[in-house]
PDB file of C-alpha atoms and ligand atoms in Angstrom:
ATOM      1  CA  UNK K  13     -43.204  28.176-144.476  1.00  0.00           C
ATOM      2  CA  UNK K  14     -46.776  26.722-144.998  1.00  0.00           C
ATOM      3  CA  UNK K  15     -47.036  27.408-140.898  1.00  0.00           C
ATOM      4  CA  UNK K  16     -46.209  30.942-141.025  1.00  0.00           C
ATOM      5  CA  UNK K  17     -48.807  31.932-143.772  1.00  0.00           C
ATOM      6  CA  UNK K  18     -51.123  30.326-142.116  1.00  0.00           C
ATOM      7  CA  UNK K  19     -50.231  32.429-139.400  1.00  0.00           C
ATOM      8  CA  UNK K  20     -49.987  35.378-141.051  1.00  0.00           C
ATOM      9  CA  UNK K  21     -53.442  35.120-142.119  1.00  0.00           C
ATOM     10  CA  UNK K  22     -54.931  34.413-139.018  1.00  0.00           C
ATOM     11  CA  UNK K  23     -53.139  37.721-137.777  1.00  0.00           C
ATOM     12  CA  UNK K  24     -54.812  39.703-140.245  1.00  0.00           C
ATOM     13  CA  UNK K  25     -57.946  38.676-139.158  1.00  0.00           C
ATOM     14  CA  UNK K  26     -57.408  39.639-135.391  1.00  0.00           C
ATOM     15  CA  UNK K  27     -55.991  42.751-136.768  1.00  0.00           C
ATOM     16  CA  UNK K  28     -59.044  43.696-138.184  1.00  0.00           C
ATOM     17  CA  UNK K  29     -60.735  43.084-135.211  1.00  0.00           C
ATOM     18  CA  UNK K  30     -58.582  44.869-132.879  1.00  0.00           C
ATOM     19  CA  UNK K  31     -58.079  47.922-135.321  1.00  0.00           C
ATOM     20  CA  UNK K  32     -61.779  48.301-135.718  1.00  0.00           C
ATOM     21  CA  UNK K  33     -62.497  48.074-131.893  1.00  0.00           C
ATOM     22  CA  UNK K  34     -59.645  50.403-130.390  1.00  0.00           C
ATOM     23  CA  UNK K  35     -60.328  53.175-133.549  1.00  0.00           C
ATOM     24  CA  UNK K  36     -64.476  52.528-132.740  1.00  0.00           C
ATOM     25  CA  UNK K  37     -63.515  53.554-129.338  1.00  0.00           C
ATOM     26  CA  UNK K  38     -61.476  56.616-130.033  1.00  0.00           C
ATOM     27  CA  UNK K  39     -63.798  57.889-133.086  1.00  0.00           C
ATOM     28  CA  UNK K  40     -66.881  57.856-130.119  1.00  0.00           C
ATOM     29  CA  UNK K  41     -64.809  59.159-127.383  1.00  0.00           C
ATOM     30  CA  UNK K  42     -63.832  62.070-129.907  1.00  0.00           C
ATOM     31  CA  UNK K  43     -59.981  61.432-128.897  1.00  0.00           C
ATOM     32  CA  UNK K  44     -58.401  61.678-132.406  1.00  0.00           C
ATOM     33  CA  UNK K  45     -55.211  61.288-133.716  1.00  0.00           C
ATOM     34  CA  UNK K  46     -53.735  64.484-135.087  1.00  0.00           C
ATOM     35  CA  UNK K  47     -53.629  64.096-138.680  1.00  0.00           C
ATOM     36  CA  UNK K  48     -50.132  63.494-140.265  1.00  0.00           C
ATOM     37  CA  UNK K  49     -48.979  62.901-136.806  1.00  0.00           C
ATOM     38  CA  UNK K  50     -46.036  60.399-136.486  1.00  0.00           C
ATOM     39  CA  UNK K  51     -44.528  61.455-132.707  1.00  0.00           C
ATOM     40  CA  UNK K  52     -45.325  57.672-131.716  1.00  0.00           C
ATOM     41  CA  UNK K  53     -43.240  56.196-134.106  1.00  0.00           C
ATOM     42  CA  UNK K  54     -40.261  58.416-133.077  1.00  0.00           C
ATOM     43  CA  UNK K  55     -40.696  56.591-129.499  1.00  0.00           C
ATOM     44  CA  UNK K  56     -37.447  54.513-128.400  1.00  0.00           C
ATOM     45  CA  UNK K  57     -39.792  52.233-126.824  1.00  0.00           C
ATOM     46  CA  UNK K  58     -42.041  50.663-129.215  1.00  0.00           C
ATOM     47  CA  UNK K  59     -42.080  47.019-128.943  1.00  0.00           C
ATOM     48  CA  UNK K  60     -43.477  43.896-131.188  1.00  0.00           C
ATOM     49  CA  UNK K  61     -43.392  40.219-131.623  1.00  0.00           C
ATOM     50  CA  UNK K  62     -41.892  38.294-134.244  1.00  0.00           C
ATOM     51  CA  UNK K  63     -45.272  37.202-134.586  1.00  0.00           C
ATOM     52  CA  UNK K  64     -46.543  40.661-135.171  1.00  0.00           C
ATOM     53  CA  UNK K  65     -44.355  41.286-138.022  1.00  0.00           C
ATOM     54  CA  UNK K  66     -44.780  38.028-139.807  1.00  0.00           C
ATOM     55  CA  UNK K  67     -47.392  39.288-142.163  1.00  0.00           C
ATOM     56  CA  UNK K  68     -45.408  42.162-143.144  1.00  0.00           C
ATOM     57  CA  UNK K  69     -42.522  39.652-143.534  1.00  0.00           C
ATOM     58  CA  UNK K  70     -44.130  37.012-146.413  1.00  0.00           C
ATOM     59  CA  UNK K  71     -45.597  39.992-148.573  1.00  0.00           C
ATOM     60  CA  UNK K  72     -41.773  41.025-148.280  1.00  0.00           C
ATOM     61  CA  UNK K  73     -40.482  37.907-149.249  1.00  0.00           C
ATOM     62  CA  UNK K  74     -43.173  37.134-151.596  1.00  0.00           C
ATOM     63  CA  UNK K  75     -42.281  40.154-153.346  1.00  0.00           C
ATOM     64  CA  UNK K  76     -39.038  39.237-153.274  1.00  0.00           C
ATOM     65  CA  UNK K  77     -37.795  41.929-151.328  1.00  0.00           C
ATOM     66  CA  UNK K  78     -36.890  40.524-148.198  1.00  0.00           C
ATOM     67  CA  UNK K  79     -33.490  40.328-148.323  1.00  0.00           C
ATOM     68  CA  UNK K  80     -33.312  43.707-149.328  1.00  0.00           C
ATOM     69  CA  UNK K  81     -35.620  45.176-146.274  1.00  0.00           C
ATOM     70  CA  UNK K  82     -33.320  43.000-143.663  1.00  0.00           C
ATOM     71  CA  UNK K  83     -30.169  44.820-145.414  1.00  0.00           C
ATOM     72  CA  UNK K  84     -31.701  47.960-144.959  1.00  0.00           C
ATOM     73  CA  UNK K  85     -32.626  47.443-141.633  1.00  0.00           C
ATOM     74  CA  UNK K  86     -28.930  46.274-140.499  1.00  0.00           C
ATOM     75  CA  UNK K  87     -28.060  49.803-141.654  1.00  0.00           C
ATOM     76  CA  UNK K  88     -30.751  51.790-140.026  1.00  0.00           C
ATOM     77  CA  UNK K  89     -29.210  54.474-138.086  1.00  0.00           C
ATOM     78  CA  UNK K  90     -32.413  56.703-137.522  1.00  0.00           C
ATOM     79  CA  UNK K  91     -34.348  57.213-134.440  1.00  0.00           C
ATOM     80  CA  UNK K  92     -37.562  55.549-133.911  1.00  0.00           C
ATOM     81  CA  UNK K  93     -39.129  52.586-136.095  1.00  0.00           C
ATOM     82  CA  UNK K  94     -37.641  51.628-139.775  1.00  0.00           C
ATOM     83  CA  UNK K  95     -41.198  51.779-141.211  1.00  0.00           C
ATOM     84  CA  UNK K  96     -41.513  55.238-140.522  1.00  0.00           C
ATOM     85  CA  UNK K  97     -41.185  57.595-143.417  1.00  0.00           C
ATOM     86  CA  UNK K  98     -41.010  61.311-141.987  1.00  0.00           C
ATOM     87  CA  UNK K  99     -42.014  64.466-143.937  1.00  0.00           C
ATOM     88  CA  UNK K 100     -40.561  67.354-141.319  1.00  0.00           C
ATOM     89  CA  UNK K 101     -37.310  68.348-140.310  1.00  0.00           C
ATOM     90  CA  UNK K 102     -38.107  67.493-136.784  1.00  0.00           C
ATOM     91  CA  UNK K 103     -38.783  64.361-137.803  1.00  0.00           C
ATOM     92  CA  UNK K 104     -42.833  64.445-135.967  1.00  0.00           C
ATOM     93  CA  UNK K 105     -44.764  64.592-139.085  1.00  0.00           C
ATOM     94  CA  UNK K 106     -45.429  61.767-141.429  1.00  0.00           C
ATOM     95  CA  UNK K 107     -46.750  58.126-141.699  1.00  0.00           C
ATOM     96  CA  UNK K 108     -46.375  54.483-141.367  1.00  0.00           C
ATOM     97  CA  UNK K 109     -44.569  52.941-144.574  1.00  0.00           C
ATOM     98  CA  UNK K 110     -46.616  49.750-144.245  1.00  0.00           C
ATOM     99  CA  UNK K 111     -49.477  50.778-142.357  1.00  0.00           C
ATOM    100  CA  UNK K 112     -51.857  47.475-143.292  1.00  0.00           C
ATOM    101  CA  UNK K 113     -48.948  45.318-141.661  1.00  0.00           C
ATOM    102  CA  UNK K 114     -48.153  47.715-139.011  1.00  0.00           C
ATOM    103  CA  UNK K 115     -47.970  45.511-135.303  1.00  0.00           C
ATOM    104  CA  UNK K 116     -50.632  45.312-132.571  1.00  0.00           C
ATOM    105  CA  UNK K 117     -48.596  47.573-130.584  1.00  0.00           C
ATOM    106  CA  UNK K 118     -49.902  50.524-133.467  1.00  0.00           C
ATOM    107  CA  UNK K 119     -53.152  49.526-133.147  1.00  0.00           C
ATOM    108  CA  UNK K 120     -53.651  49.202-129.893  1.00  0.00           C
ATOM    109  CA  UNK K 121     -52.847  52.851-128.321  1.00  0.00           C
ATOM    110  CA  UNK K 122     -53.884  56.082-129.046  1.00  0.00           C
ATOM    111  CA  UNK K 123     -56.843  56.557-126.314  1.00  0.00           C
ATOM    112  CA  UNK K 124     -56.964  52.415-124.176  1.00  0.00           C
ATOM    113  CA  UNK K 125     -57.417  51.053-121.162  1.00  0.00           C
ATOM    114  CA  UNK K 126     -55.399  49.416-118.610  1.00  0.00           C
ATOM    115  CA  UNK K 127     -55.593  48.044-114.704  1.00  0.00           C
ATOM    116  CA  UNK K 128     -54.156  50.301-112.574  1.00  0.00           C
ATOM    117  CA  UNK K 129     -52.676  49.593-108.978  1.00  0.00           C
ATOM    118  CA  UNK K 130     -55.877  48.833-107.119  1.00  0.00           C
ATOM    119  CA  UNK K 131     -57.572  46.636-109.989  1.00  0.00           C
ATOM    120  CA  UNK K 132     -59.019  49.946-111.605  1.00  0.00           C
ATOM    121  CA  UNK K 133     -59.348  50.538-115.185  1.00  0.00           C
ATOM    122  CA  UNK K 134     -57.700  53.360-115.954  1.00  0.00           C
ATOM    123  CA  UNK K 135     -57.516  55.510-119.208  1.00  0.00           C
ATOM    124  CA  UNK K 136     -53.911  55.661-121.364  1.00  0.00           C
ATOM    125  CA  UNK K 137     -54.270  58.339-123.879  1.00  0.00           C
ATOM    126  CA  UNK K 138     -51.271  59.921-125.940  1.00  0.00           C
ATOM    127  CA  UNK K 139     -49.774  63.199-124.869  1.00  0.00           C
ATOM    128  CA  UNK K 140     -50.729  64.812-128.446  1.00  0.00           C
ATOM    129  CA  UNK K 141     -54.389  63.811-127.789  1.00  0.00           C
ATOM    130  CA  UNK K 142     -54.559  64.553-124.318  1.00  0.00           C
ATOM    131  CA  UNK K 143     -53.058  68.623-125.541  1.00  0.00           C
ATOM    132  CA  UNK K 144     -55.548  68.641-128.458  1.00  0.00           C
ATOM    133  CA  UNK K 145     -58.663  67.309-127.247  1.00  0.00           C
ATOM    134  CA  UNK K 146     -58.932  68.099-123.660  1.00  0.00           C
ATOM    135  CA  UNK K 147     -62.610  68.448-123.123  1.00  0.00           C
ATOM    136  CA  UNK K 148     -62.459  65.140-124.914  1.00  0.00           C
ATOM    137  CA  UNK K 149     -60.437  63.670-122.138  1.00  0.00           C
ATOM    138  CA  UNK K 150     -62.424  65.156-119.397  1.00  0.00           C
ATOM    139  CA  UNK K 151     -65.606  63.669-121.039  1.00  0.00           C
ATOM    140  CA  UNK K 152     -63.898  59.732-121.502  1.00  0.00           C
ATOM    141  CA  UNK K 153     -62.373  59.776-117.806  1.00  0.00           C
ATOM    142  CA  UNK K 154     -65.944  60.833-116.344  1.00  0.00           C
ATOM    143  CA  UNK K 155     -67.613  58.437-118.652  1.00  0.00           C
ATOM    144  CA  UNK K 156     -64.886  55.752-117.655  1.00  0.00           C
ATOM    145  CA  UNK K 157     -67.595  53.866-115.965  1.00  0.00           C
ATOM    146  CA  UNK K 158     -70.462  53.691-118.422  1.00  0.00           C
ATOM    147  CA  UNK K 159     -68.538  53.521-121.019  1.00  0.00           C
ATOM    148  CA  UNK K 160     -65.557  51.795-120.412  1.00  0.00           C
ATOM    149  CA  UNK K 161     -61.965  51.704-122.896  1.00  0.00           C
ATOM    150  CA  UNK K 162     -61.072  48.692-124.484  1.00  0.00           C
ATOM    151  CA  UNK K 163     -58.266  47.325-122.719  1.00  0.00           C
ATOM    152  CA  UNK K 164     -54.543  47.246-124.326  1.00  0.00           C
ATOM    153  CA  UNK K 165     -53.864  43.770-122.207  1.00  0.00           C
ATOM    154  CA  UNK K 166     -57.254  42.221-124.189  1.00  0.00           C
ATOM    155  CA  UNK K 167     -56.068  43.895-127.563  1.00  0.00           C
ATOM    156  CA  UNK K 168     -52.342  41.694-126.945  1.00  0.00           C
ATOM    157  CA  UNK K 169     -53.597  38.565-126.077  1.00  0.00           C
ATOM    158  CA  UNK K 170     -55.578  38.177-128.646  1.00  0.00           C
ATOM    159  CA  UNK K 171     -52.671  38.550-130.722  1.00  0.00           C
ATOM    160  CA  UNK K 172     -50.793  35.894-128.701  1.00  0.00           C
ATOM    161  CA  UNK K 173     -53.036  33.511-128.367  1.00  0.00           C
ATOM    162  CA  UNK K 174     -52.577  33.440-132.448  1.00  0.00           C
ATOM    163  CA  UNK K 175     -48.926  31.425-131.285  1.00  0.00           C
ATOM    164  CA  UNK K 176     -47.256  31.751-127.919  1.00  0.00           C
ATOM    165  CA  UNK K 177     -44.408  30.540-129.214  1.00  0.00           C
ATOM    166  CA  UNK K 178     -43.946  33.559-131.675  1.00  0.00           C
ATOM    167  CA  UNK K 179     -45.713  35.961-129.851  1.00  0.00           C
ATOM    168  CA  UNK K 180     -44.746  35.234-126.482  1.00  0.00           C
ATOM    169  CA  UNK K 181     -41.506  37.639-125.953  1.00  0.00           C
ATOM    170  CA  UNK K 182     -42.176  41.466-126.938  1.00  0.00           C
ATOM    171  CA  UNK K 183     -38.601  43.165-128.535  1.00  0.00           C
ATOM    172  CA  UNK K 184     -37.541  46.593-130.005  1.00  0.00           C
ATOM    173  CA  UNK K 185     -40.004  47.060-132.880  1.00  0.00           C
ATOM    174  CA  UNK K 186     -37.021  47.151-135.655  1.00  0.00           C
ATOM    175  CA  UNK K 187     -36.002  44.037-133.956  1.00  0.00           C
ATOM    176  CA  UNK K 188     -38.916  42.176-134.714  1.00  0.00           C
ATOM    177  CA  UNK K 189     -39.247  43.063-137.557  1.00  0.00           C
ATOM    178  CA  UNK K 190     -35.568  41.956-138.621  1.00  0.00           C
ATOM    179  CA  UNK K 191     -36.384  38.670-136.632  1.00  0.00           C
ATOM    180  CA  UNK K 192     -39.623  37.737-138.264  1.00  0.00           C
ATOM    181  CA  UNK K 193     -37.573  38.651-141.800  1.00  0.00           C
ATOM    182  CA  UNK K 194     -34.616  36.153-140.742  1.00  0.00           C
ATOM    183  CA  UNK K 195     -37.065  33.272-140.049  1.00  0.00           C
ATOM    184  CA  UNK K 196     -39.375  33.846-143.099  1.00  0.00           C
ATOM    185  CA  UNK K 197     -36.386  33.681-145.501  1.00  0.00           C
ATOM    186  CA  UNK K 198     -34.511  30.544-143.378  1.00  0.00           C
ATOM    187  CA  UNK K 199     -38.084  28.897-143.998  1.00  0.00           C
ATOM    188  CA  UNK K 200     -38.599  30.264-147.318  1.00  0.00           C
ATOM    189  CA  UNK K 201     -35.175  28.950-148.404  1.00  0.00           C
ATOM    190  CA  UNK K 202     -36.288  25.050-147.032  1.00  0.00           C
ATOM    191  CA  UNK K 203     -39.777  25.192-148.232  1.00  0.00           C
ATOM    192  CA  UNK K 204     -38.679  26.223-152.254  1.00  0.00           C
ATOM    193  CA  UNK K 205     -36.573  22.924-151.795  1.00  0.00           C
ATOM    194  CA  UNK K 206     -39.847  20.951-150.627  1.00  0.00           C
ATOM    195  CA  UNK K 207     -43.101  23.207-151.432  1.00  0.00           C
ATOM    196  CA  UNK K 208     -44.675  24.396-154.595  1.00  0.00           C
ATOM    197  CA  UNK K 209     -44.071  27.910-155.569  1.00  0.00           C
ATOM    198  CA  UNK K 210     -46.263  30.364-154.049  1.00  0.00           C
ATOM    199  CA  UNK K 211     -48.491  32.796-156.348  1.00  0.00           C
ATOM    200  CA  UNK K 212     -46.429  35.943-156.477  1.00  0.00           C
ATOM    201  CA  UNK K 213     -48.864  38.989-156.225  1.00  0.00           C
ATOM    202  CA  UNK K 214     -48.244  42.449-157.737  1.00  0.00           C
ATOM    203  CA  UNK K 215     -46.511  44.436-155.451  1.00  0.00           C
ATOM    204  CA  UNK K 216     -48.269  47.659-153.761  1.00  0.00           C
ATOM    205  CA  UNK K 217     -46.493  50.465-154.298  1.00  0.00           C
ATOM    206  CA  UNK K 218     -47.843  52.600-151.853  1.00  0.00           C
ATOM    207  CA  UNK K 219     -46.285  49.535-149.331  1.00  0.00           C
ATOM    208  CA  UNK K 220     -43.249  50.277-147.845  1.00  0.00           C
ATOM    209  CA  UNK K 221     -41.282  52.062-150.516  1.00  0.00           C
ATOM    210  CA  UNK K 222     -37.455  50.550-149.815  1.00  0.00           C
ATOM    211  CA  UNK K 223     -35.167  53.530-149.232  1.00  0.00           C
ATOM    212  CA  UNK K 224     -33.233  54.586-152.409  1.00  0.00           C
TER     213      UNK K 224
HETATM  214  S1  LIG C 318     -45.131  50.122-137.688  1.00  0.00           S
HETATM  215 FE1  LIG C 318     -45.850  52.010-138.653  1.00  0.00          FE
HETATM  216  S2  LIG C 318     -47.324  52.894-137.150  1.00  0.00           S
HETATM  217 FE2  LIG C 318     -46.082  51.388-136.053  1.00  0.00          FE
HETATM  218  S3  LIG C 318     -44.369  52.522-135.157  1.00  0.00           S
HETATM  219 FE3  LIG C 318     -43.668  51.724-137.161  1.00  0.00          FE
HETATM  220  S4  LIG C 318     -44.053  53.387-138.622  1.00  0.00           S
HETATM  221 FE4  LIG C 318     -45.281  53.813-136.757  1.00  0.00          FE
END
């Protein structure tokens, strides 16, 4: 258990790097997010690590609701990722129910680069963005050049260089999360046998609000 907080910690730290370079980027290129926008989280294709969802994992368990979130997440039926709390009927506005422990994936798009075909870096922006901000757009892909996007491959392997082992294999985003859950309460349940107790802090309760 010991090796997973230290993990988890030295997540958060690449986190905040990653978050603050990828939002720098879109904040200069003008290429924001629409606010209360939650379209990406709808997407059937959002993928994570284990890794990337141990941090979110220990405050769960630490909080003692672990078991609960990985009962909750056998049952979830709804499109999109379990995190996601949405405030229209169509399901595209609303926000990330544990947005400080939300995965690289999260953090890494919005307005990045990537290699295309020939070697080039190319420009991956969100359709939202692209519709709202199109004179932004034009702007980034003529600046592409001079001022170049960080790239999403950079952003990920910084987060699995943290551990190949656990960040090596990318899944469905609620089945990360359910992994990294499994393996934090099968080491949890060794570790109170073997470990002192871990401080328990006070939970957030603005942080992932388990469904009534
Ligand atoms: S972790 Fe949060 S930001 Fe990422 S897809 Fe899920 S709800 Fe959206």
């Amino acid at each position: 258990m010991q090796r997973l907080r230290v993990l988890a910690e030295q997540l958060d730290v690449v986190y905040q790097q990653i978050s603050e370079q990828y939002s720098a980027y879109q904040r200069q290129r003008e290429l924001f997010c629409r606010s209360g926008c939650g379209e990406c989280c709808l997407h059937p294709g959002i993928e994570a690590s284990v890794l990337e969802m141990l941090p979110l994992a220990i405050k769960l368990y630490d909080e003692g609701r672990a078991e609960q979130a990985l009962d909750d997440i056998q049952q979830h039926q709804k499109a999109g990722c379990f995190l996601y709390q949405s405030f229209s009927e169509d399901g595209k506005q609303g926000q990330c129910g544990s947005y400080a422990h939300r995965p690289a994936v999260c953090r890494l798009f919005g307005a990045a680069g990537y290699t295309g075909r020939e070697g080039q870096v190319e420009l991956s922006v969100c359709k939202v963005i692209k519709a709202d901000h199109p004179q932004a757009l034009k702007d980034s892909l003529i600046a592409l050049e001079s001022d170049p996007p960080p790239m999403i491959r950079h952003g990920k392997e910084l987060v699995r260089q943290v551990d190949y082992e656990l960040g090596g294999r990318n899944l469905p985003v609620n089945d990360a999360i359910k992994q990294a859950l499994e393996k934090v309460l099968f080491e949890g349940y060794y570790a109170s046998m073997t470990e002192p107790e871990p401080v328990i802090p006070l939970a957030d309760p603005l942080d992932y609000a388990l469904p009534a």
